[in-house]
Short mmCIF file of C-alpha atoms in Angstrom, two decimals:
data_model
loop_
_atom_site.label_atom_id
_atom_site.label_comp_id
_atom_site.label_asym_id
_atom_site.label_seq_id
_atom_site.Cartn_x
_atom_site.Cartn_y
_atom_site.Cartn_z
CA MET A 1 134.85 67.80 118.76
CA SER A 2 131.79 66.33 117.05
CA GLY A 3 128.03 66.48 116.77
CA THR A 4 127.29 70.19 117.21
CA THR A 5 123.80 71.11 116.03
CA ALA A 6 122.85 74.45 114.54
CA PRO A 7 120.38 76.77 116.29
CA ARG A 8 117.15 77.46 114.42
CA SER A 9 115.39 80.76 113.88
CA THR A 10 111.78 81.24 114.94
CA ARG A 11 111.09 84.01 112.38
CA ASP A 12 109.03 83.23 109.28
CA ARG A 13 110.63 83.29 105.85
CA SER A 14 108.73 84.95 103.04
CA TRP A 15 107.40 82.31 100.67
CA TRP A 16 107.22 84.69 97.69
CA GLY A 17 110.07 87.18 98.20
CA TRP A 18 113.42 87.74 99.80
CA GLY A 19 114.29 86.99 103.39
CA TRP A 20 112.12 87.48 106.45
CA ALA A 21 108.42 88.06 105.99
CA ASP A 22 108.41 90.81 108.64
CA ALA A 23 111.27 92.75 107.02
CA HIS A 24 109.55 93.66 103.74
CA PRO A 25 108.64 97.29 103.01
CA ASP A 26 105.06 98.14 103.96
CA ASP A 27 102.61 99.68 101.48
CA ALA A 28 103.68 103.23 102.30
CA GLU A 29 107.37 102.48 101.75
CA CYS A 30 106.56 100.66 98.52
CA GLY A 31 104.66 103.71 97.33
CA ALA A 32 107.58 105.98 98.19
CA LEU A 33 109.93 103.71 96.25
CA GLY A 34 107.61 103.65 93.26
CA ALA A 35 107.45 107.44 93.22
CA LEU A 36 111.15 107.47 92.39
CA VAL A 37 110.69 105.42 89.20
CA PRO A 38 108.63 106.75 86.26
CA GLY A 39 105.92 104.43 85.00
CA THR A 40 105.15 102.47 88.15
CA LEU A 41 101.73 101.57 89.54
CA ALA A 42 99.57 103.97 91.53
CA ARG A 43 99.43 101.54 94.43
CA PRO A 44 101.40 98.41 95.35
CA LEU A 45 100.31 94.97 94.33
CA PRO A 46 98.97 93.02 97.31
CA VAL A 47 101.24 90.60 99.12
CA PRO A 48 100.38 87.21 97.59
CA GLU A 49 98.72 84.48 99.62
CA VAL A 50 99.37 80.77 99.18
CA ALA A 51 95.63 80.07 99.34
CA ASP A 52 95.12 82.12 96.16
CA LEU A 53 97.29 79.69 94.19
CA HIS A 54 94.72 76.87 94.53
CA ILE A 55 97.42 74.22 94.74
CA GLY A 56 96.10 70.83 93.69
CA SER A 57 96.71 67.34 94.98
CA PRO A 58 100.15 65.83 94.39
CA ALA A 59 100.60 63.57 91.36
CA VAL A 60 102.41 60.95 93.47
CA GLN A 61 102.56 59.74 97.05
CA ALA A 62 105.79 58.65 98.69
CA PRO A 63 105.94 55.05 99.92
CA ARG A 64 105.36 54.32 103.58
CA SER A 65 109.09 53.96 104.24
CA LEU A 66 109.71 57.56 103.11
CA ALA A 67 106.48 59.13 104.39
CA PRO A 68 108.03 60.56 107.60
CA LEU A 69 110.45 62.60 105.48
CA VAL A 70 107.93 64.31 103.19
CA THR A 71 105.16 66.88 103.32
CA TYR A 72 102.38 67.69 100.87
CA ASP A 73 101.32 70.87 102.66
CA PRO A 74 100.58 73.73 100.19
CA ARG A 75 102.70 76.39 101.92
CA PRO A 76 106.07 74.58 101.83
CA ARG A 77 105.26 73.37 98.33
CA ALA A 78 104.67 76.96 97.20
CA ALA A 79 107.78 78.19 99.01
CA HIS A 80 109.89 75.57 97.21
CA ALA A 81 108.48 76.28 93.74
CA MET A 82 111.10 78.85 92.75
CA GLY A 83 114.04 80.93 93.92
CA LYS A 84 114.37 84.64 94.73
CA ALA A 85 115.16 86.32 91.40
CA TYR A 86 113.14 89.35 90.32
CA ARG A 87 111.50 87.03 87.78
CA ASP A 88 110.36 84.75 90.60
CA VAL A 89 109.02 87.59 92.74
CA ALA A 90 107.11 89.12 89.82
CA ARG A 91 105.49 85.76 88.99
CA ALA A 92 104.46 85.21 92.59
CA LEU A 93 102.93 88.69 92.82
CA ARG A 94 100.85 87.92 89.72
CA GLY A 95 99.85 84.46 91.03
CA ARG A 96 101.90 82.60 88.40
CA PRO A 97 104.75 80.89 90.29
CA GLY A 98 105.17 78.06 87.78
CA ARG A 99 105.23 74.33 88.51
CA ILE A 100 104.52 73.65 92.19
CA PRO A 101 106.44 70.66 93.60
CA ASP A 102 104.22 67.70 94.42
CA LEU A 103 106.06 67.03 97.66
CA VAL A 104 108.89 68.41 99.75
CA ALA A 105 111.31 66.07 101.51
CA HIS A 106 113.56 66.83 104.50
CA PRO A 107 116.18 64.06 104.76
CA THR A 108 118.39 63.97 107.83
CA CYS A 109 121.16 61.65 106.58
CA ASP A 110 122.83 60.34 103.44
CA ARG A 111 120.77 57.15 103.54
CA HIS A 112 117.57 59.16 103.31
CA VAL A 113 118.92 61.05 100.30
CA ALA A 114 119.92 57.83 98.55
CA ASP A 115 116.51 56.23 99.23
CA LEU A 116 114.66 59.28 97.91
CA LEU A 117 116.77 59.33 94.73
CA GLU A 118 116.18 55.61 94.17
CA TRP A 119 112.42 56.00 94.56
CA ALA A 120 112.37 59.08 92.30
CA ALA A 121 114.25 57.28 89.52
CA GLU A 122 111.81 54.36 89.67
CA ARG A 123 108.75 56.64 89.51
CA GLU A 124 110.03 59.23 86.99
CA VAL A 125 109.97 61.99 89.60
CA ALA A 126 112.21 65.01 89.07
CA VAL A 127 114.36 65.85 92.11
CA ILE A 128 115.29 69.48 92.71
CA PRO A 129 117.99 69.79 95.42
CA TYR A 130 117.15 72.77 97.63
CA GLY A 131 119.20 74.56 100.28
CA GLY A 132 118.16 78.04 101.33
CA GLY A 133 116.24 78.67 98.12
CA SER A 134 118.09 81.92 97.41
CA SER A 135 118.85 81.13 93.74
CA VAL A 136 118.45 84.12 91.43
CA VAL A 137 118.98 82.18 88.19
CA GLY A 138 116.11 79.66 88.16
CA GLY A 139 118.23 76.99 89.82
CA VAL A 140 115.59 75.46 92.12
CA GLU A 141 112.48 75.24 89.95
CA TYR A 142 111.18 72.72 87.45
CA ARG A 143 110.40 73.95 83.92
CA GLY A 144 110.21 70.66 82.06
CA GLN A 145 107.42 68.34 80.93
CA ALA A 146 109.08 64.92 80.94
CA HIS A 147 108.51 63.94 84.59
CA ARG A 148 105.26 62.85 86.14
CA ALA A 149 105.94 64.66 89.42
CA VAL A 150 108.43 66.96 91.14
CA LEU A 151 110.15 66.43 94.49
CA SER A 152 111.89 69.36 96.19
CA LEU A 153 114.73 67.86 98.22
CA ASP A 154 115.28 70.29 101.11
CA LEU A 155 118.62 69.65 102.85
CA THR A 156 118.19 72.07 105.77
CA ALA A 157 117.50 69.28 108.29
CA MET A 158 121.06 68.12 107.63
CA ASP A 159 122.51 71.04 109.56
CA ARG A 160 125.14 69.67 111.93
CA ILE A 161 128.84 70.27 112.31
CA LEU A 162 130.04 66.69 112.65
CA GLU A 163 133.71 67.26 113.50
CA ILE A 164 136.07 70.16 114.12
CA ASP A 165 139.80 69.57 113.69
CA THR A 166 141.44 72.52 115.42
CA VAL A 167 144.92 71.16 114.66
CA SER A 168 144.45 71.21 110.87
CA ARG A 169 141.90 74.00 111.16
CA ALA A 170 139.05 72.30 109.30
CA ALA A 171 135.55 71.03 109.97
CA ARG A 172 133.27 68.32 108.57
CA ILE A 173 129.92 69.99 108.05
CA GLN A 174 126.55 68.82 106.74
CA ALA A 175 125.46 70.64 103.61
CA GLY A 176 122.12 71.94 104.85
CA ILE A 177 123.49 74.29 107.50
CA LEU A 178 122.64 77.96 106.97
CA GLY A 179 125.33 80.63 107.09
CA PRO A 180 124.51 82.20 110.49
CA ALA A 181 124.21 78.83 112.20
CA LEU A 182 127.52 77.70 110.73
CA GLU A 183 129.37 80.74 112.03
CA ALA A 184 127.65 80.50 115.43
CA ARG A 185 128.94 76.94 115.91
CA LEU A 186 132.49 77.90 114.88
CA ARG A 187 132.68 81.06 117.00
CA PRO A 188 133.44 79.28 120.35
CA HIS A 189 136.56 77.88 118.68
CA ASP A 190 137.57 81.36 117.44
CA LEU A 191 137.31 80.02 113.88
CA THR A 192 135.41 81.11 110.80
CA LEU A 193 134.75 79.83 107.30
CA ARG A 194 135.03 83.47 106.17
CA HIS A 195 132.52 83.11 103.37
CA PHE A 196 129.82 85.78 103.41
CA PRO A 197 127.73 86.10 100.24
CA GLN A 198 124.92 88.65 100.20
CA SER A 199 122.55 85.69 100.69
CA PHE A 200 124.55 84.52 103.75
CA GLU A 201 121.56 84.64 106.11
CA PHE A 202 119.38 82.57 103.77
CA SER A 203 121.72 80.15 102.02
CA THR A 204 123.45 76.90 102.91
CA LEU A 205 126.91 75.42 102.69
CA GLY A 206 125.68 72.88 100.13
CA GLY A 207 124.16 75.63 98.03
CA TRP A 208 127.42 77.59 98.09
CA LEU A 209 129.37 74.54 96.96
CA ALA A 210 126.86 73.50 94.30
CA THR A 211 126.90 76.98 92.75
CA ARG A 212 130.57 77.91 93.30
CA ALA A 213 129.31 80.89 95.27
CA GLY A 214 131.29 84.07 95.64
CA GLY A 215 131.62 85.64 99.07
CA HIS A 216 131.82 89.20 100.28
CA TYR A 217 135.62 89.34 100.23
CA ALA A 218 136.88 91.11 97.15
CA THR A 219 140.37 89.63 96.68
CA VAL A 220 142.32 86.39 97.17
CA HIS A 221 139.77 83.79 98.42
CA THR A 222 136.71 85.13 96.61
CA HIS A 223 134.89 81.83 95.96
CA ILE A 224 133.83 78.90 98.12
CA ASP A 225 136.05 76.61 95.99
CA ASP A 226 139.11 77.79 97.89
CA PHE A 227 137.75 76.50 101.21
CA ALA A 228 136.56 73.05 100.09
CA GLN A 229 138.88 70.28 101.30
CA SER A 230 136.73 67.27 100.38
CA LEU A 231 133.12 66.51 99.45
CA SER A 232 130.60 63.75 100.01
CA VAL A 233 128.04 63.57 97.20
CA VAL A 234 125.12 61.17 96.87
CA THR A 235 124.29 60.29 93.27
CA PRO A 236 121.88 57.73 91.76
CA ALA A 237 125.00 55.72 90.85
CA GLY A 238 126.42 55.73 94.37
CA THR A 239 128.19 58.02 96.81
CA SER A 240 131.34 59.93 95.90
CA ALA A 241 133.49 60.67 98.97
CA SER A 242 136.84 62.28 98.22
CA TRP A 243 139.84 62.06 100.50
CA ARG A 244 140.50 64.90 102.90
CA LEU A 245 143.82 66.36 101.75
CA PRO A 246 145.57 69.75 101.82
CA ALA A 247 146.37 69.35 98.12
CA SER A 248 146.70 66.61 95.53
CA GLY A 249 148.01 66.19 91.99
CA ALA A 250 146.35 62.82 91.49
CA GLY A 251 144.56 63.39 88.22
CA PRO A 252 141.51 65.62 87.69
CA SER A 253 139.97 66.64 91.00
CA PRO A 254 136.80 64.71 91.92
CA ASP A 255 135.65 67.68 93.98
CA ARG A 256 135.94 70.00 90.98
CA LEU A 257 133.46 67.76 89.18
CA PHE A 258 130.75 68.55 91.73
CA LEU A 259 131.66 72.12 92.65
CA GLY A 260 129.33 74.19 90.49
CA SER A 261 127.29 71.18 89.31
CA GLU A 262 124.12 72.77 90.73
CA GLY A 263 122.52 69.52 91.83
CA SER A 264 122.51 68.06 88.31
CA LEU A 265 125.13 65.35 88.99
CA GLY A 266 124.53 64.56 92.65
CA VAL A 267 123.45 65.92 96.01
CA ILE A 268 126.25 67.36 98.13
CA THR A 269 125.52 66.14 101.66
CA GLU A 270 128.63 67.10 103.62
CA ALA A 271 132.07 68.60 103.20
CA TRP A 272 135.33 69.10 105.01
CA MET A 273 135.93 72.85 104.88
CA ARG A 274 139.13 74.81 105.55
CA LEU A 275 138.73 77.32 108.36
CA GLN A 276 140.54 80.47 109.44
CA GLU A 277 141.10 82.37 112.63
CA ARG A 278 138.52 85.07 113.24
CA PRO A 279 139.82 88.56 112.40
CA ARG A 280 140.63 90.78 115.38
CA TYR A 281 141.88 93.84 113.57
CA LYS A 282 139.81 95.77 111.03
CA ALA A 283 140.00 99.13 109.32
CA SER A 284 138.05 100.66 106.46
CA ALA A 285 137.78 103.87 104.49
CA SER A 286 136.25 105.29 101.34
CA VAL A 287 137.81 107.11 98.41
CA SER A 288 135.92 109.21 95.86
CA PHE A 289 136.73 109.66 92.17
CA ALA A 290 135.30 111.82 89.39
CA ASP A 291 133.56 108.78 87.87
CA LEU A 292 133.87 105.03 87.61
CA HIS A 293 136.26 105.01 84.66
CA ALA A 294 138.56 107.45 86.44
CA ALA A 295 138.77 105.01 89.37
CA LEU A 296 139.57 101.88 87.35
CA PRO A 297 143.37 102.43 87.23
CA ALA A 298 143.45 102.82 91.03
CA VAL A 299 141.44 99.64 91.58
CA ARG A 300 143.61 97.73 89.12
CA ALA A 301 146.74 98.91 90.91
CA LEU A 302 145.29 97.73 94.23
CA ALA A 303 144.38 94.35 92.76
CA GLN A 304 147.87 93.93 91.33
CA SER A 305 149.57 94.93 94.59
CA ASP A 306 150.24 92.60 97.52
CA LEU A 307 147.91 94.53 99.86
CA ALA A 308 144.95 92.10 99.42
CA PRO A 309 142.08 94.22 100.76
CA ALA A 310 139.16 92.25 102.15
CA ASN A 311 136.78 94.80 100.64
CA CYS A 312 137.47 96.67 97.41
CA ARG A 313 134.05 97.71 96.09
CA LEU A 314 133.90 100.42 93.47
CA LEU A 315 130.50 102.10 93.13
CA ASP A 316 129.65 104.28 90.15
CA PRO A 317 127.87 107.59 90.95
CA GLY A 318 124.41 106.07 90.52
CA GLU A 319 125.20 103.10 92.75
CA ALA A 320 126.86 105.37 95.32
CA ALA A 321 123.74 107.56 95.44
CA LEU A 322 121.41 104.55 95.63
CA SER A 323 123.30 103.16 98.63
CA GLY A 324 123.77 106.53 100.33
CA ALA A 325 127.57 106.25 100.09
CA ALA A 326 127.75 109.58 98.18
CA ARG A 327 125.35 112.04 96.59
CA ASP A 328 127.78 114.44 94.94
CA GLY A 329 127.93 112.69 91.55
CA ARG A 330 131.26 111.03 92.25
CA ALA A 331 132.20 107.35 92.25
CA VAL A 332 133.14 105.79 95.58
CA LEU A 333 135.67 103.08 96.35
CA VAL A 334 134.93 101.24 99.61
CA LEU A 335 138.09 99.73 101.10
CA GLY A 336 138.46 97.37 104.04
CA PHE A 337 141.27 95.39 105.61
CA GLU A 338 141.28 92.75 108.34
CA SER A 339 143.65 90.34 110.06
CA PRO A 340 143.58 87.87 112.95
CA THR A 341 147.18 88.56 113.94
CA ALA A 342 148.24 92.19 113.43
CA PRO A 343 146.83 95.71 113.01
CA VAL A 344 145.96 96.62 109.42
CA ASP A 345 146.11 100.42 109.62
CA GLU A 346 149.42 100.53 107.76
CA ARG A 347 148.03 98.45 104.88
CA LEU A 348 144.98 100.71 104.71
CA GLY A 349 147.28 103.73 104.65
CA GLN A 350 149.28 102.26 101.78
CA ALA A 351 146.08 101.57 99.86
CA LEU A 352 144.89 105.15 100.39
CA ASP A 353 148.25 106.47 99.19
CA LEU A 354 147.98 104.35 96.09
CA ALA A 355 144.41 105.54 95.43
CA ARG A 356 145.46 109.15 95.99
CA ALA A 357 148.28 108.74 93.46
CA HIS A 358 145.64 107.74 90.89
CA GLY A 359 143.45 110.77 91.47
CA GLY A 360 141.35 109.54 94.37
CA ARG A 361 140.13 111.71 97.23
CA PRO A 362 140.17 109.70 100.49
CA ASP A 363 137.58 110.22 103.17
CA PRO A 364 139.23 112.48 105.76
CA ASP A 365 138.10 110.22 108.60
CA PRO A 366 138.90 106.53 107.93
CA ALA A 367 136.86 104.15 110.04
CA GLY A 368 138.29 101.75 112.58
CA SER A 369 136.89 98.36 113.49
CA ARG A 370 133.31 99.57 112.99
CA ALA A 371 132.29 102.08 110.35
CA SER A 372 129.65 104.51 111.59
CA GLU A 373 126.33 104.29 109.80
CA ASP A 374 126.63 107.88 108.56
CA SER A 375 129.97 107.18 106.87
CA ALA A 376 130.18 106.08 103.25
CA VAL A 377 131.35 102.63 104.39
CA GLY A 378 128.55 102.29 106.94
CA ALA A 379 125.90 103.47 104.47
CA TRP A 380 127.07 100.96 101.89
CA ARG A 381 126.99 98.10 104.40
CA SER A 382 123.43 98.90 105.43
CA ALA A 383 122.24 99.27 101.85
CA PHE A 384 123.97 96.04 100.81
CA LEU A 385 121.83 94.00 103.22
CA ARG A 386 118.63 95.98 102.69
CA MET A 387 118.70 96.12 98.89
CA PRO A 388 116.94 92.77 98.15
CA TYR A 389 113.97 93.85 100.28
CA LEU A 390 113.77 97.18 98.44
CA ARG A 391 113.86 95.29 95.13
CA ASP A 392 110.77 93.36 96.22
CA GLY A 393 109.11 96.63 97.20
CA LEU A 394 109.78 97.99 93.72
CA ALA A 395 108.38 94.77 92.24
CA ARG A 396 105.14 95.35 94.13
CA MET A 397 104.98 98.73 92.36
CA GLY A 398 105.31 97.08 88.96
CA ALA A 399 108.89 98.25 88.42
CA VAL A 400 111.54 96.02 86.89
CA ALA A 401 114.56 95.75 89.18
CA GLU A 402 117.16 93.37 87.82
CA THR A 403 120.74 92.65 88.78
CA PHE A 404 123.31 90.65 86.85
CA GLU A 405 127.04 90.15 87.20
CA THR A 406 129.99 88.99 85.16
CA ALA A 407 133.78 89.06 85.04
CA THR A 408 136.26 90.07 82.37
CA THR A 409 139.88 91.15 81.97
CA TRP A 410 141.01 94.70 82.70
CA ASP A 411 141.64 95.50 79.02
CA ARG A 412 138.02 94.66 78.12
CA LEU A 413 136.34 96.11 81.19
CA PRO A 414 135.76 99.79 80.21
CA ALA A 415 134.16 98.93 76.85
CA LEU A 416 132.00 96.24 78.46
CA ILE A 417 130.64 98.63 81.09
CA ASP A 418 129.83 101.27 78.46
CA ALA A 419 128.13 98.73 76.20
CA VAL A 420 125.95 97.34 79.01
CA ARG A 421 124.84 100.80 80.08
CA GLN A 422 124.01 101.88 76.54
CA GLU A 423 122.37 98.72 75.20
CA VAL A 424 120.47 97.63 78.29
CA GLY A 425 119.31 101.20 78.88
CA ALA A 426 118.07 101.43 75.29
CA ALA A 427 116.34 98.05 75.57
CA ALA A 428 114.54 99.15 78.74
CA LEU A 429 113.33 102.34 77.05
CA ARG A 430 112.01 100.35 74.09
CA ALA A 431 110.29 97.80 76.31
CA THR A 432 108.68 100.18 78.80
CA GLY A 433 108.66 103.64 77.25
CA HIS A 434 110.51 104.94 80.32
CA PRO A 435 114.21 105.65 80.87
CA ALA A 436 116.04 103.14 83.04
CA MET A 437 118.64 103.51 85.74
CA VAL A 438 121.63 101.32 84.88
CA ASN A 439 124.22 101.33 87.67
CA CYS A 440 127.48 99.43 88.02
CA ARG A 441 129.77 98.41 90.85
CA LEU A 442 132.82 96.18 91.02
CA THR A 443 132.31 93.43 93.59
CA HIS A 444 135.53 91.41 93.22
CA VAL A 445 138.90 92.32 91.76
CA TYR A 446 141.81 90.20 90.57
CA PRO A 447 145.27 90.95 89.20
CA ASP A 448 144.01 90.17 85.67
CA GLY A 449 140.45 91.49 85.79
CA ALA A 450 137.35 92.38 87.75
CA ALA A 451 133.73 91.40 88.32
CA PRO A 452 131.26 94.18 87.47
CA TYR A 453 127.76 93.91 88.94
CA PHE A 454 124.93 95.82 87.25
CA THR A 455 121.63 97.05 88.65
CA VAL A 456 118.79 97.96 86.25
CA ILE A 457 115.66 99.74 87.52
CA ALA A 458 112.86 100.78 85.18
CA GLY A 459 109.12 101.20 85.08
CA GLY A 460 107.44 98.02 83.90
CA ARG A 461 104.49 97.14 81.71
CA PRO A 462 101.68 96.38 84.19
CA GLY A 463 100.94 92.67 84.12
CA ASP A 464 103.81 92.03 81.73
CA GLU A 465 106.79 92.53 84.01
CA VAL A 466 108.30 89.10 83.38
CA ALA A 467 108.33 89.65 79.60
CA VAL A 468 110.19 92.94 80.11
CA TRP A 469 112.67 91.14 82.37
CA ASP A 470 113.16 88.44 79.74
CA ASP A 471 113.92 91.10 77.09
CA LEU A 472 116.45 92.88 79.30
CA LYS A 473 118.08 89.60 80.34
CA ALA A 474 118.51 88.55 76.71
CA VAL A 475 120.07 91.89 75.72
CA ALA A 476 122.42 91.89 78.72
CA SER A 477 123.49 88.29 78.09
CA ASP A 478 124.20 89.04 74.43
CA VAL A 479 126.38 92.01 75.39
CA LEU A 480 128.38 89.87 77.82
CA HIS A 481 128.91 87.15 75.25
CA ARG A 482 129.96 89.59 72.54
CA HIS A 483 132.59 91.07 74.87
CA ARG A 484 133.78 87.61 76.00
CA ALA A 485 132.70 88.23 79.56
CA THR A 486 131.41 85.25 81.55
CA ILE A 487 127.67 84.75 81.80
CA THR A 488 128.11 84.58 85.58
CA HIS A 489 130.89 85.26 88.06
CA HIS A 490 129.07 84.01 91.18
CA HIS A 491 125.30 83.75 90.64
CA ALA A 492 125.58 80.33 88.92
CA VAL A 493 124.01 79.12 85.68
CA GLY A 494 120.62 77.73 86.69
CA ARG A 495 118.04 77.84 83.92
CA ASP A 496 118.12 81.56 83.23
CA HIS A 497 121.79 81.56 82.13
CA ARG A 498 121.72 78.20 80.41
CA PRO A 499 121.53 79.40 76.76
CA HIS A 500 124.63 81.57 77.08
CA TYR A 501 126.44 79.02 79.25
CA ASP A 502 126.07 76.60 76.34
CA LEU A 503 127.74 79.19 74.10
CA GLN A 504 130.56 79.85 76.56
CA ARG A 505 131.70 76.32 77.36
CA PRO A 506 133.98 74.43 74.92
CA ASP A 507 132.30 71.71 72.87
CA PRO A 508 134.54 68.84 74.08
CA PHE A 509 133.79 69.81 77.68
CA ALA A 510 130.06 69.77 76.88
CA LEU A 511 130.41 66.24 75.52
CA ALA A 512 132.22 65.14 78.68
CA LEU A 513 129.61 66.76 80.93
CA HIS A 514 126.78 65.03 79.08
CA ALA A 515 128.58 61.70 79.48
CA VAL A 516 129.07 62.27 83.21
CA LYS A 517 125.38 63.17 83.59
CA GLN A 518 124.37 59.95 81.83
CA ALA A 519 126.72 57.88 83.98
CA LEU A 520 125.74 59.34 87.36
CA ASP A 521 122.04 60.07 86.70
CA PRO A 522 120.93 57.67 83.95
CA GLN A 523 117.22 58.37 84.52
CA GLY A 524 117.76 62.12 84.33
CA VAL A 525 115.91 62.95 87.54
CA LEU A 526 118.41 65.35 89.15
CA ASN A 527 117.56 69.03 88.55
CA PRO A 528 116.57 68.51 84.90
CA GLY A 529 117.55 71.34 82.56
CA VAL A 530 120.42 72.67 84.65
CA LEU A 531 123.85 72.59 82.92
CA VAL A 532 122.98 69.67 80.63
CA GLY A 533 119.90 68.11 79.01
CA ASP A 534 116.57 69.71 78.18
#
């Protein structure tokens, strides 16, 4: 099969915050959220308007041959100026979004991408590859001074599934397709990519590949890397198209060069992706523990077993209360299993037995294929999808609501969690004069370690929220580095993580990466400042 085109949504995306414009908390809900956090504003900041930014004329005009692909309209330019981190939302609310792109391009084929890159190199125009714009690490904005203009290269018009090979169970897919559209086109074939990050609704295949995105599934195939069979990447030096193979030992992998390159080495335009049968059997349950540390041995035992749960999220008491999964001061482990071929109740039962043997208290009523919304599993699912909108509501109240994630080995994990809670909490108190909520959950688990994900909520300093965020980010990053935990498990490097990424990577690898950047992008126009360069 070939040539299937993705359906498009008619809802409006928010230009300044997360997700759909009509899904944001209203003023009353924002006020109720702010009342829960000491030191917030008396009333919410107004929803920002593009007209208030007074966006000027572009510094360059595209040539006539490229004119049909580009727009200079202020609204798309504003929407493409930054990602969706708290830092981005806070700047937009204060009318300081940073450098606005001079133009936004929507190529529909590889030739368009190549022509745009060639023109940009000739005119010293920075090119920022852009998928769904859901970056939370400064990955889609320009912070430099060296380029005369900025082009945001939006890939979402390249949104087709070009081929589906049901025999080998793979598909050739354009990089600009959004998550829901991708799954909708695979569903008639009873196939799935089975990659569901929290940003699934608002992110693209190309963005997942460029950032080595992590999905919802907690074990085994946790990252998009595992599903990539081959890539096609347009660079200023030419197009790299790897062979479609199940596996290869022929030298260093060309695909690994571009996976995680964040648009700094080339623009991923399409990929052959490995698919799976859609799951038919599901079962889930929750288990409570006295606290997070008490639950760690049970989670480690699960990760080191052969049970391979699809969901294995451990929520500390604060995170459990915030999501509505529990309000009794106990930690909650959310477990889920699924399979396309056989019932999974026995595997869930074995997991519950294992958790019980480590001091866990299983929910007396495990859920079947659909967890009810009033169960711990159902409450967590609802909160998981709603949380980014609530973060933006807190931002309108002047609160600082930051999340960051990492990964480390099991032997280092308890000390890391304690250090983050203590040092980030103390930094928030110093910066704002108000105590902070510092919660933790485990999002992904492996036989040799786990990925803790932290949420920090504190009252801000009115008008100075970004400076508070910068302080907390620096303290958190220093703690991670000191404990030899990665600066990012699945959020990518972008510009926000760049200083500590430079500290984490080996020096010889840095030299090689700089050389590759110079070879593939000699004019330095591709996403300047990400991974390499200034």
